[in-house]
Every structure is written in C-alpha cells, then in structure tokens.
mmCIF file of C-alpha atoms and ligand atoms in Angstrom:
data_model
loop_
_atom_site.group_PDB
_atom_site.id
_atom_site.type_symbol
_atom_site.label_atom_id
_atom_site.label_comp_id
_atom_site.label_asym_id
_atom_site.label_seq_id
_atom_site.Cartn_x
_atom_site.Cartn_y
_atom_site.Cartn_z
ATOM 1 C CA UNK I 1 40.904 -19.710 3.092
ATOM 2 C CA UNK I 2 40.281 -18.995 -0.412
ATOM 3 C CA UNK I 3 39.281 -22.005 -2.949
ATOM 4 C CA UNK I 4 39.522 -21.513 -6.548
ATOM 5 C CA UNK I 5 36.844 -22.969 -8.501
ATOM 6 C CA UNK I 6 37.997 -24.533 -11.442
ATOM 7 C CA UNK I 7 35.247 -24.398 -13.357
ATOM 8 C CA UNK I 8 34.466 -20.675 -13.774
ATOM 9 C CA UNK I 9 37.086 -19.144 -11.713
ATOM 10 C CA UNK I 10 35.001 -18.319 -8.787
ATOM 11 C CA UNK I 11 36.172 -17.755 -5.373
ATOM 12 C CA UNK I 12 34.011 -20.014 -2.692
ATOM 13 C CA UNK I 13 33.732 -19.283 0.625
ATOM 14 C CA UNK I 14 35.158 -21.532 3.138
ATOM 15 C CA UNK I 15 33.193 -21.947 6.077
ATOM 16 C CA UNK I 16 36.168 -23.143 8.151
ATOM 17 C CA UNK I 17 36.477 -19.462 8.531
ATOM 18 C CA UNK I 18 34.515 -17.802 11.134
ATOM 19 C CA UNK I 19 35.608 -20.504 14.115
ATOM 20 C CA UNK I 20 37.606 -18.035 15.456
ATOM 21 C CA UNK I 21 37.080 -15.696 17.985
ATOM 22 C CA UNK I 22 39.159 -12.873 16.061
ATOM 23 C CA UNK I 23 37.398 -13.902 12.610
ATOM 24 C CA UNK I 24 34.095 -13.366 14.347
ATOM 25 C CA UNK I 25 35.072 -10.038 15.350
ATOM 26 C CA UNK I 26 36.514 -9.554 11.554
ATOM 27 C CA UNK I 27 33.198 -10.886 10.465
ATOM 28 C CA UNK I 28 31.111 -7.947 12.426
ATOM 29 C CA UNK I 29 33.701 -5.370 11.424
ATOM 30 C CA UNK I 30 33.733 -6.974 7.598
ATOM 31 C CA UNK I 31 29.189 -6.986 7.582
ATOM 32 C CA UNK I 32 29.253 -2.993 8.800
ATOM 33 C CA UNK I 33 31.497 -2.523 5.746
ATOM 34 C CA UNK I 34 29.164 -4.965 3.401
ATOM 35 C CA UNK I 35 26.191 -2.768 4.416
ATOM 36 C CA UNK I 36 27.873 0.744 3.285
ATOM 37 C CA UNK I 37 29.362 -1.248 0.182
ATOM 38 C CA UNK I 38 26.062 -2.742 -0.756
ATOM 39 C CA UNK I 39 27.571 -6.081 -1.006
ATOM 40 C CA UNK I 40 23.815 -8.013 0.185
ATOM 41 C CA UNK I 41 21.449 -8.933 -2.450
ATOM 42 C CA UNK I 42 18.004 -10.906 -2.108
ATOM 43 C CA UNK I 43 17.254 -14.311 -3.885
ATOM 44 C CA UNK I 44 13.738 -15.282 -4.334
ATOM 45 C CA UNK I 45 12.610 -18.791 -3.839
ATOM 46 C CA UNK I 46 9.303 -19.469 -5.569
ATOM 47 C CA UNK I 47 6.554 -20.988 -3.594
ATOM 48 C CA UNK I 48 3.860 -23.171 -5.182
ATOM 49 C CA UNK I 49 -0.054 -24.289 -4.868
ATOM 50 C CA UNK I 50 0.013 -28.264 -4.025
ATOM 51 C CA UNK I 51 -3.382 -28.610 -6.135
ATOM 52 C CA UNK I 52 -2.240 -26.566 -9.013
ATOM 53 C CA UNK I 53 1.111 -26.631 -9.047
ATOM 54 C CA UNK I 54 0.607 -23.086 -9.790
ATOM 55 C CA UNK I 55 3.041 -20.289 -8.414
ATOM 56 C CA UNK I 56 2.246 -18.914 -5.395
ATOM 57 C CA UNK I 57 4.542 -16.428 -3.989
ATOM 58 C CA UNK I 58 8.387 -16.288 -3.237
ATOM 59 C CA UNK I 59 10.824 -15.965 0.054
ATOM 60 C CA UNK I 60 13.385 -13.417 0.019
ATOM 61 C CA UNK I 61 16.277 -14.865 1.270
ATOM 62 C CA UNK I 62 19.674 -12.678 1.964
ATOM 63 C CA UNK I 63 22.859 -12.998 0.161
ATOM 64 C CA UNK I 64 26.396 -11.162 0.890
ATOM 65 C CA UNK I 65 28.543 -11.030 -2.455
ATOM 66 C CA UNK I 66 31.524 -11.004 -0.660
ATOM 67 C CA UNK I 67 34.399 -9.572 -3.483
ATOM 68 C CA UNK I 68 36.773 -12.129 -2.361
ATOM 69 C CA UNK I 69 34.936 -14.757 -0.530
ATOM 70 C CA UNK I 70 32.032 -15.512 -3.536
ATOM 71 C CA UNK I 71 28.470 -15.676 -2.186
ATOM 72 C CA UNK I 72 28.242 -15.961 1.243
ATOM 73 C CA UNK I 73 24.874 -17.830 2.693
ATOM 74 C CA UNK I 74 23.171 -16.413 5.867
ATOM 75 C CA UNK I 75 24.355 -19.412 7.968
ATOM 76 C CA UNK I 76 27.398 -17.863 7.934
ATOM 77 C CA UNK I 77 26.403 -14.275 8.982
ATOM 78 C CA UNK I 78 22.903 -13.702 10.684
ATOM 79 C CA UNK I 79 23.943 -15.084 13.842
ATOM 80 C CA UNK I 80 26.870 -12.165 13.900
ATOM 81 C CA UNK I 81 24.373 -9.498 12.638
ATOM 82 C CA UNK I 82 22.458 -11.081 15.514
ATOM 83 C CA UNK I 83 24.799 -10.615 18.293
ATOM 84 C CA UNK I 84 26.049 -7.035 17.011
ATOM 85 C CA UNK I 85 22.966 -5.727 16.585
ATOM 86 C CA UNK I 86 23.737 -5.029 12.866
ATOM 87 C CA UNK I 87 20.369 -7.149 12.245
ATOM 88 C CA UNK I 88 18.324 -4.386 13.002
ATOM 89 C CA UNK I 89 19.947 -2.267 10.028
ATOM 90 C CA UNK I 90 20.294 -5.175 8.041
ATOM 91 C CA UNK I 91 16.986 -6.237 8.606
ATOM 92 C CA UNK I 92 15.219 -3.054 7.711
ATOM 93 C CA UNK I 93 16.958 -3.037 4.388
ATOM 94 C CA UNK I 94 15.447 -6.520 3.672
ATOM 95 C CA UNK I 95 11.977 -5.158 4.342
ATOM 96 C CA UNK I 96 12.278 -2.263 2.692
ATOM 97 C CA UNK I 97 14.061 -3.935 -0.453
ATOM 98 C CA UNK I 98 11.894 -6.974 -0.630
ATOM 99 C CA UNK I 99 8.681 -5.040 -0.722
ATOM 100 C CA UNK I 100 10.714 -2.431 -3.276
ATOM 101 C CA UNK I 101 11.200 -5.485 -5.810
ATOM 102 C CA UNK I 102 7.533 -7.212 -5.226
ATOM 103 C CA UNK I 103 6.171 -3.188 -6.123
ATOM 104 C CA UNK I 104 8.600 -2.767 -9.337
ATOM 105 C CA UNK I 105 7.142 -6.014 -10.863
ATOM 106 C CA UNK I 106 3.881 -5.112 -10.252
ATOM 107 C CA UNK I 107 4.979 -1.988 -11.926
ATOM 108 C CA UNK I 108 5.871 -3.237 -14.923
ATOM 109 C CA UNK I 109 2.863 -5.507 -14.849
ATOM 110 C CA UNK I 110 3.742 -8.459 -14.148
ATOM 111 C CA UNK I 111 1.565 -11.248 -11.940
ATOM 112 C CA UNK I 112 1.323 -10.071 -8.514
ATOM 113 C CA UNK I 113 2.534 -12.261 -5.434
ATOM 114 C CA UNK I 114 2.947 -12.004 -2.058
ATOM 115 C CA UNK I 115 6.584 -12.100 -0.223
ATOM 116 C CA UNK I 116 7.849 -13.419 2.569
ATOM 117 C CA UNK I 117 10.672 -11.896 4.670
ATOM 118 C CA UNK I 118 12.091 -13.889 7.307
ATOM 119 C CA UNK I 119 12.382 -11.494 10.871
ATOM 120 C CA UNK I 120 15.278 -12.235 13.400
ATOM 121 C CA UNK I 121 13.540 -11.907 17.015
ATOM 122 C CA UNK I 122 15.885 -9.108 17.761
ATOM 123 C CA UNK I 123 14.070 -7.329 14.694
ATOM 124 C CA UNK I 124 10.544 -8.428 16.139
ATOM 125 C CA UNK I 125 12.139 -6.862 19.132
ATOM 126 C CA UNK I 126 12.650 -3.736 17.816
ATOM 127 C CA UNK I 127 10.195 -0.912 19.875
ATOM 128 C CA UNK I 128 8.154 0.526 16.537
ATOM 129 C CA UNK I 129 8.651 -2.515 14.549
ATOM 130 C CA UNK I 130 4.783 -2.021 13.088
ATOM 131 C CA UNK I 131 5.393 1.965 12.164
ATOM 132 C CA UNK I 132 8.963 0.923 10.583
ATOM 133 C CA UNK I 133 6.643 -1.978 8.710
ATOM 134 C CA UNK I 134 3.899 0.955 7.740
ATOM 135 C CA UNK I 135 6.319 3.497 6.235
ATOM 136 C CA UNK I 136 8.050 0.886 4.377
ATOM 137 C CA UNK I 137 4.910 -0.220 2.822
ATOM 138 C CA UNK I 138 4.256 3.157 2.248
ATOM 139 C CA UNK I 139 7.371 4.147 0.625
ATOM 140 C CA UNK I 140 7.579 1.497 -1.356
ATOM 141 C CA UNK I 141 3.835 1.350 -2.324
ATOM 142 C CA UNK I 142 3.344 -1.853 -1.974
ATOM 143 C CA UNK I 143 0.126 -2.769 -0.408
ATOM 144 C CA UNK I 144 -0.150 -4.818 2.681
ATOM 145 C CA UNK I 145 -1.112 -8.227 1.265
ATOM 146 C CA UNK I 146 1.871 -8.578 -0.606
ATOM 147 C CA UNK I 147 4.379 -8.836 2.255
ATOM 148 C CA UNK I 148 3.986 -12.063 4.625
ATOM 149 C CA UNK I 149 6.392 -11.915 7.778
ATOM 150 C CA UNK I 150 8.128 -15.167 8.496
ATOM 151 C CA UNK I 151 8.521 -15.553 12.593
ATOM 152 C CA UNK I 152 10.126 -18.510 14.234
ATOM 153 C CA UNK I 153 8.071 -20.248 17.331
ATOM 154 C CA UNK I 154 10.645 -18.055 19.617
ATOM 155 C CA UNK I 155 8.418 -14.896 19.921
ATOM 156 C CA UNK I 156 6.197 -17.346 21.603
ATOM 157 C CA UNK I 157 8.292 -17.023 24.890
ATOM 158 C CA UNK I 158 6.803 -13.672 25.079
ATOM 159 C CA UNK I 159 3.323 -13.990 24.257
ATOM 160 C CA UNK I 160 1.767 -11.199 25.739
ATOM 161 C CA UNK I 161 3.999 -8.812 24.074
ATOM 162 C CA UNK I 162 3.678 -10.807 20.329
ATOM 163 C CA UNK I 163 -0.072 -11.224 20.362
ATOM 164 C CA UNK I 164 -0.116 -6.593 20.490
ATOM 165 C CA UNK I 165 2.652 -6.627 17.718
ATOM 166 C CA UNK I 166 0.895 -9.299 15.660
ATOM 167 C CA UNK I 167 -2.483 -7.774 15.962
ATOM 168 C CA UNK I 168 -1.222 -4.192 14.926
ATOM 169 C CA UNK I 169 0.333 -6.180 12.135
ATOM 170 C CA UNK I 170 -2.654 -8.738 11.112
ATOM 171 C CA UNK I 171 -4.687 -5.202 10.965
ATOM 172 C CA UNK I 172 -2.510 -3.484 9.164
ATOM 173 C CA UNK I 173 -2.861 -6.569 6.614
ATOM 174 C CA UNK I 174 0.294 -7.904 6.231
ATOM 175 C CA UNK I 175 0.230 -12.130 6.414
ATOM 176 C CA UNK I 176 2.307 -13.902 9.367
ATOM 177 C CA UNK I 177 3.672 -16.937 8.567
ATOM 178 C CA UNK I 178 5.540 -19.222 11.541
ATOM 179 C CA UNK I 179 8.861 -20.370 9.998
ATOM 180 C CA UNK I 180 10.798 -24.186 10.692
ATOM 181 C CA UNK I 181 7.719 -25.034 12.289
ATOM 182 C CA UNK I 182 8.338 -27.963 14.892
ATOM 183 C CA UNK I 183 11.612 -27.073 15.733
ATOM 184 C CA UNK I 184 11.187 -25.143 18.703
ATOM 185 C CA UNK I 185 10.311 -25.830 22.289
ATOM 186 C CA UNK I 186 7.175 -23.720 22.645
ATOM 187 C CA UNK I 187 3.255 -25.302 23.600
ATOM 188 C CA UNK I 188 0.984 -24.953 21.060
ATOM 189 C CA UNK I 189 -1.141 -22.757 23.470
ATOM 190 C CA UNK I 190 0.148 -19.468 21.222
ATOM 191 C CA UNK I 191 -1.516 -21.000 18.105
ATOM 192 C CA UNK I 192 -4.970 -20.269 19.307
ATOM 193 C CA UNK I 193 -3.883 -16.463 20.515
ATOM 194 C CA UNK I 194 -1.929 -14.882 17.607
ATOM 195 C CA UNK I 195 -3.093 -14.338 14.141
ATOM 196 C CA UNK I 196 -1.302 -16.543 12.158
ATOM 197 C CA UNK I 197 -1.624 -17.098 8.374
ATOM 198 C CA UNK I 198 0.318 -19.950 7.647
ATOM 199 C CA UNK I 199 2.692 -22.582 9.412
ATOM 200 C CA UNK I 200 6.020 -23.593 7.330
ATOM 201 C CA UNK I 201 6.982 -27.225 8.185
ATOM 202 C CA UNK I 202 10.074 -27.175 8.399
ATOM 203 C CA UNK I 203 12.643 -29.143 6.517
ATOM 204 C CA UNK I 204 13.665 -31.290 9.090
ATOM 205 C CA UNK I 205 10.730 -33.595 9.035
ATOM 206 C CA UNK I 206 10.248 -33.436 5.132
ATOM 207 C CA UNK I 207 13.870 -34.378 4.393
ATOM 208 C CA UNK I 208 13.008 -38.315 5.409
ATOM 209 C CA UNK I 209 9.212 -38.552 4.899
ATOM 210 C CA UNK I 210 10.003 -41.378 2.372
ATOM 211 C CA UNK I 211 11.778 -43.576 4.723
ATOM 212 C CA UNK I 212 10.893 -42.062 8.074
ATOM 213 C CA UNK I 213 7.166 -43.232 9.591
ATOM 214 C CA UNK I 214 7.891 -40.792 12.729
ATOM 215 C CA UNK I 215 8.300 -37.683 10.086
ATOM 216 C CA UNK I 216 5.805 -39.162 8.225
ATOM 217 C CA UNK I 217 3.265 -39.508 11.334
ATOM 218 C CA UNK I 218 4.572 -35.261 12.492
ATOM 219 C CA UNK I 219 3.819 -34.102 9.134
ATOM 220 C CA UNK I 220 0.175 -35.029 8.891
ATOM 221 C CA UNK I 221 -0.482 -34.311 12.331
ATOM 222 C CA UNK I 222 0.934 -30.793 11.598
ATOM 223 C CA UNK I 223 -0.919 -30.194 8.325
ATOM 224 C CA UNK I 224 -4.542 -31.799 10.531
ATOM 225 C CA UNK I 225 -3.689 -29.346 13.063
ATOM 226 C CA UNK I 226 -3.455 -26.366 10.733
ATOM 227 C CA UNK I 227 -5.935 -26.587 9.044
ATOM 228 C CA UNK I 228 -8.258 -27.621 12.115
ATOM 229 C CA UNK I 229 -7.052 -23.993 13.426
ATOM 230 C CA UNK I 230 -7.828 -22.272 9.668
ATOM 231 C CA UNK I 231 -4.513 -22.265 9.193
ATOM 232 C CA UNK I 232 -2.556 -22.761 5.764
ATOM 233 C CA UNK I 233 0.310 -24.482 5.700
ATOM 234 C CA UNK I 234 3.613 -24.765 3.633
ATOM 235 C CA UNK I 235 6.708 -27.559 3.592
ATOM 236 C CA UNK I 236 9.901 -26.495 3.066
ATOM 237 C CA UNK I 237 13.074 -28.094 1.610
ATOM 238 C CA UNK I 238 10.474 -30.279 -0.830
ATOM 239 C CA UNK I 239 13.177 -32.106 -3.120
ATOM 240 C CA UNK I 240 11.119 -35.528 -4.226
ATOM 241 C CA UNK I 241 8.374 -36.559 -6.099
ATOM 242 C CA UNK I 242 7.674 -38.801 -3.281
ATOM 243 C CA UNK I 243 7.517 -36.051 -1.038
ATOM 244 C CA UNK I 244 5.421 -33.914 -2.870
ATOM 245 C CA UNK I 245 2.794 -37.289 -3.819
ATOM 246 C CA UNK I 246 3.207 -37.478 0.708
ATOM 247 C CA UNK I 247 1.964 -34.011 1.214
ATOM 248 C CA UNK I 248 -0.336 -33.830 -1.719
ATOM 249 C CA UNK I 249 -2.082 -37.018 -0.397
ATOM 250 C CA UNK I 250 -2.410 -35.363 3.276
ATOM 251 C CA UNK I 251 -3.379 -32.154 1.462
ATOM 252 C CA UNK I 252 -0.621 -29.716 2.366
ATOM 253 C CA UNK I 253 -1.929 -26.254 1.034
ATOM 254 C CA UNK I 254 1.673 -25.367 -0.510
ATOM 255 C CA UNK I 255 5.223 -26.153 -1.365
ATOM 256 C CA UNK I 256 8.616 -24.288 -1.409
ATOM 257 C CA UNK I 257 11.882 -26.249 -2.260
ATOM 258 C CA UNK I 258 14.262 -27.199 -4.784
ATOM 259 C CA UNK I 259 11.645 -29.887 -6.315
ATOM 260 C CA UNK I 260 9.972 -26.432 -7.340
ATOM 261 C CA UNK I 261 12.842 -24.120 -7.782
ATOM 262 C CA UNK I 262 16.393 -23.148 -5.416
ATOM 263 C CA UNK I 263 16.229 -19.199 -4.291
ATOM 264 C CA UNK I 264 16.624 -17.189 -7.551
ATOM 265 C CA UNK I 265 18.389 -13.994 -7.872
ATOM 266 C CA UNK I 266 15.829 -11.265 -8.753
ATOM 267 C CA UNK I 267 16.344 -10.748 -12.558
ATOM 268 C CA UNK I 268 15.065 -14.678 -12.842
ATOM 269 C CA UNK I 269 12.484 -14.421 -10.786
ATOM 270 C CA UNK I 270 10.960 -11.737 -12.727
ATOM 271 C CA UNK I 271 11.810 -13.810 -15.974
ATOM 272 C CA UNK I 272 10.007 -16.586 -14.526
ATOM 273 C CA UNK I 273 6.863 -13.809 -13.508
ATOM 274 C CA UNK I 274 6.925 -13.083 -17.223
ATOM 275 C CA UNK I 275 6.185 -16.487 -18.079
ATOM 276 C CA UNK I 276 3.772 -17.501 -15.509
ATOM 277 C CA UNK I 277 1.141 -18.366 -17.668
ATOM 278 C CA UNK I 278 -0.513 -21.418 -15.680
ATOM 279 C CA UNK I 279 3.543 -21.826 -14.751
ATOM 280 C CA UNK I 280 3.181 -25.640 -13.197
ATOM 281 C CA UNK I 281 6.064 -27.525 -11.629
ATOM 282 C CA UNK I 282 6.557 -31.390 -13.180
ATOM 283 C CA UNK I 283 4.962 -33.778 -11.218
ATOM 284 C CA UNK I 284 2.366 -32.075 -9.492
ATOM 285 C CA UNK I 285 -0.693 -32.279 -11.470
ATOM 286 C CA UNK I 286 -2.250 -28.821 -13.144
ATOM 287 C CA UNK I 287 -5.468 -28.832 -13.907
ATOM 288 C CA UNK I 288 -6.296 -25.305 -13.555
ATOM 289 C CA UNK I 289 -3.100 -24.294 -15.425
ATOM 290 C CA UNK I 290 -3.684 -22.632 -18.188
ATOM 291 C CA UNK I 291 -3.086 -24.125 -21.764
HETATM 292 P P1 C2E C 301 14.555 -20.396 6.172
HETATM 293 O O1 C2E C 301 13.808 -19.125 6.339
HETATM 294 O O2 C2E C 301 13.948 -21.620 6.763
HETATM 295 O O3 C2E C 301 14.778 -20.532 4.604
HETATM 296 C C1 C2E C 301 14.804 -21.732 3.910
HETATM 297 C C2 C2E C 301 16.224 -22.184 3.644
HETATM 298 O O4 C2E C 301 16.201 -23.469 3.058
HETATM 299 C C3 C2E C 301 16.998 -21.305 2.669
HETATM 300 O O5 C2E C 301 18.368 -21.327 3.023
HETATM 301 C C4 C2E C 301 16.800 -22.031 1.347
HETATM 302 O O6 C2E C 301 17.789 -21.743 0.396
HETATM 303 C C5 C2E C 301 16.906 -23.456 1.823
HETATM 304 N N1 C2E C 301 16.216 -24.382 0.934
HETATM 305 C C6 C2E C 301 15.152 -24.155 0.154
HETATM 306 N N2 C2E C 301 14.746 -25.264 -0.484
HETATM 307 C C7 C2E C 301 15.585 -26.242 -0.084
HETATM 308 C C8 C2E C 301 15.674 -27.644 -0.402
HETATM 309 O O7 C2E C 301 14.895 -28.208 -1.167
HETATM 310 N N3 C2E C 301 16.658 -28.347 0.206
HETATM 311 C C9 C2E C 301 17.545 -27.769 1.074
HETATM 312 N N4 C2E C 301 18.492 -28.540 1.621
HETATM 313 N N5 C2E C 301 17.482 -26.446 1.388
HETATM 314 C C10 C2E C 301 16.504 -25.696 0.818
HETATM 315 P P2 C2E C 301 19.233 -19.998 3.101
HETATM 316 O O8 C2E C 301 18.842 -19.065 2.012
HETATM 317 O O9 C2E C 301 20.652 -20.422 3.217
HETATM 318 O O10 C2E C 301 18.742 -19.363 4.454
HETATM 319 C C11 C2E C 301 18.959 -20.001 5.676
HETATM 320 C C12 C2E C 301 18.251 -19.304 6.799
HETATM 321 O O11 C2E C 301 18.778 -17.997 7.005
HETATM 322 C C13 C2E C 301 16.769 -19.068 6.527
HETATM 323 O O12 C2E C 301 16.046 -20.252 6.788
HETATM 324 C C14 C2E C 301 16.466 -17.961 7.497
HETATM 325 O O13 C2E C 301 16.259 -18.460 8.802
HETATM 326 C C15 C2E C 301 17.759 -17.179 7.489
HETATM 327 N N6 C2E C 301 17.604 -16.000 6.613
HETATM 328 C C16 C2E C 301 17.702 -15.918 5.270
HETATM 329 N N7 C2E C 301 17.473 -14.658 4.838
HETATM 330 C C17 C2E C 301 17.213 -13.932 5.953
HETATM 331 C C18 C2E C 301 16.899 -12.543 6.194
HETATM 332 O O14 C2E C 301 16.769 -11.730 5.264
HETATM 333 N N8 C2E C 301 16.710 -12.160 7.494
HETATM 334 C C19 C2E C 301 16.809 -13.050 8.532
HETATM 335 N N9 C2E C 301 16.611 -12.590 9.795
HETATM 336 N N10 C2E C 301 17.101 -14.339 8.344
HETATM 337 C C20 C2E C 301 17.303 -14.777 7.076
HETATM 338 MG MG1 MG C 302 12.018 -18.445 6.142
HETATM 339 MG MG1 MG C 303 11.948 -21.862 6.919
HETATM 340 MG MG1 MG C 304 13.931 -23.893 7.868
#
C-alpha cells in the first residue's frame, strides 16, 4: 500500500487503504498513537479581500505526517476521529494550536489576522465547549477576534441548543463562520436566529460557475442573501480568473482557494506575513495595495 515517489523519494498515501473494516479499526488504533507521537501539523490557507486582493486571514486545516504513509489529508481520518471520539482530543489541540501560532506571529510582529478552525459537530457537542474556547484564548493570549469558528449547516438540526452556544460564543467575540454552505439539508430559518459572521460557499457550486448557469444562478442568490442578512461571505475552492471576475462582479466579500494560494505549512505562512506589504493576488485588481 506504499507508493514510492520517484521524484523525491516520498512515500504517498494510498487511499485504497482504509476500505476495510480491520484497517478502520487500525486507523483509530494508528490516530491515538499519532496524537501521543505528535505526528498532526496545521497548514494555513490564506484568505483574501475580493476588492483588494489584499490578505485577509487564513484556515487552519489538519495534517497527519504519517512516517510511512507521507501526508495524510483529513478525508482520510476525521470521519474515524469522528466515530471514536478521538475528535474531541484532536479537536482541542487544533484550537488550542491554531490560536498558539496566530499569537506567536503577532508576537514577533507580524500583520495580525484572524483564523479559522473548522469544528466537527461532535466538538460543537462537547458540554463546556465555550469555557474550553475561553481558556484556550486565554492561554494562548490571543484575543477573541482573531479566532473565527467554521460550523457546517448540521448544528442547525438543533437550533435551540446552537443559538445558547453561539451567543456565549458571539459575546465572547470570537467570529462564526458557516462552512460548505449549500450543501446541507437545513431551512434557512436558522440564518435569522444565530449570530453568524460569514457564510463560505462552498466549492461545489464554484467549481463550474464558468460553464454552469444553475451554479452560476445559486451563487448570486447566496452572496444577495448574505449580505441582505449583514452577512459576509467567502467562496471556497476559487481556482480561475473567470471565477474570481464571477464573484467579483456579484460582489462576493472574499476568496479562499488555490487561485490565491493551496493550505501552507506554517513556516510559509509566516514568510508570506512578513511580506504582506499591500500582498495582492494576480488578477484581482489592488488599488488600495500598497506600492
Ligand atoms: P473545508 O473546511 O471545506 O476546507 C477546504 C478544503 O478545500 C481543504 O481541504 C482545502 O485544502 C481544499 N481546497 C482549498 N482550495 C481549494 C481549491 O482551489 N480547489 C480544491 N479542489 N480544493 C481546495 P482539506 O485540507 O483536505 O480539508 C478537507 C476537509 O477536512 C475540510 O473542508 C474540513 O471539513 C475538514 N478539516 C480539515 N481540518 C480540520 C480540522 O482541524 N478539524 C475538523 N473537524 N475538520 C477539519
Ligand atoms: Mg473549513
Ligand atoms: Mg469549507
Ligand atoms: Mg468545503
């Protein structure tokens, strides 16, 4: 299950692995070990200002540096952290690790962002999810605005119980962002109860905006909608200049994507802090960049 990359000598991971009911078992076993071997990492994916073009923030995004396997993409394990329960743990350590790295480059004085960190709904779950939030931010001390918490449309089901845990967290001023936007199968109903920052279309409907009236048609209507509500709104997986021209044009507040940049381990995401002097993506125009 091993492939050798000729290239660099790399070992990739084959995803043919885990369809087996004894590998998913391994798997659970193998991400306990990960954890106590410090095998997960974070890579940042820079978010940018549509206007601008201007850098707005990044996603963490998980990583496992599996010794034999090469690096491992969350496909391949949330959904066992999931079902184990290892998420919680696992989750906690994003939180706490994310805001960490956001508070050392402030530290050493470079441009301050905020960062998003995606939350299973087993984690959003979790009975003192807004203390666990609070120390963190206090340990680490980063302040509140600088962490946005990425939720799918999921906690929705529930929306008694997410409009307390979103309050305590909108107060304690943290930013709430609802991730793959579209996908799910809740009403909008929630939209007008929760306090939420920012909607992230997700990359389903950006993929074929060029060649796809329908996405093209769900993508305005989302970013009307948003905004209508005082909402921001972000699309993911941007990869054209057509798509970026398509949501500049309907006025889509920001943009995350490899257009902009792929998920960046942390060292080059704090190169690319270092440089953000009116940083501006090509193709987007960047008049407020500075010279
Ligand atoms: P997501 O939160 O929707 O994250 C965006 C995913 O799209 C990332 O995949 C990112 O690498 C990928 N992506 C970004 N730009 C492009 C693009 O232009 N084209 C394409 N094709 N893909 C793009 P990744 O890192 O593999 O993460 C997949 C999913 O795993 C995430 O989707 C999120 O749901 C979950 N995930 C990642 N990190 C965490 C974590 O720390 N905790 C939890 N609970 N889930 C996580
Ligand atoms: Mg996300
Ligand atoms: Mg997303
Ligand atoms: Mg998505």
């Amino acid at each position: 299950r091993l492939k050798e990359n000729g290239r660099n000598g790399c070992l990739l991971y084959d995803p043919a692995f885990e369809h087996t009911a004894i590998n998913k078992l391994t798997l659970q076993h193998e991400l306990m070990e990960a954890m106590s071997r410090r095998q997960f990492l974070l890579y940042y994916q820079p978010q940018y200002d549509l206007r601008s073009g201007r850098l707005v923030g990044f996603e963490a995004l998980i990583r496992w540096r599996h010794p034999e396997r090469g690096m491992v993409p969350p496909s391949h394990f949330i959904p066992a952290a999931e079902e184990s329960g290892l998420i919680m743990t696992l989750g906690d350590w994003v939180l706490f690790e994310a805001c960490r790295q956001n508070r050392a480059w402030q530290r050493a004085g470079l441009p301050s962002y905020p960062i998003s960190v995606n939350l299973s709904i087993r984690q959003f779950a979790q009975p003192n999810l807004v203390g666990r939030i609070a120390e963190i931010l206090d340990e680490t001390g980063l302040a509140a605005p600088y962490l946005k918490l990425e939720i799918t449309e999921s906690i929705a089901m529930d929306v008694e119980r997410a409009t307390a845990i979103l309050e305590s967290l909108s107060d304690l001023g943290v930013g709430i962002s609802v991730d793959d936007f579209g996908t799910g199968y809740s009403s909008f109903s929630y939209l007008k109860r929760l306090p939420i920052d920012c909607l992230k279309i997700d990359r389903s409907f950006v993929r074929d905006i060029h060649q796809d009236p329908n996405d093209r048609a769900i993508v305005a209507a989302i970013i009307a909608m948003a905004h209508n509500l005082q909402i921001g709104v972000i699309a993911e997986g941007v990869e054209t200049e057509e798509q970026v021209r398509f949501l500049q044009q309907h006025a889509c507040d920001e943009m995350q994507g490899y257009y902009g940049s792929p998920p960046l381990p942390a060292e080059e995401a704090g190169t690319m802090l270092g440089r953000d002097h009116g940083l501006a993506i090509a193709g987007l125009d960047n008049d407020n960049a500075a010279a």
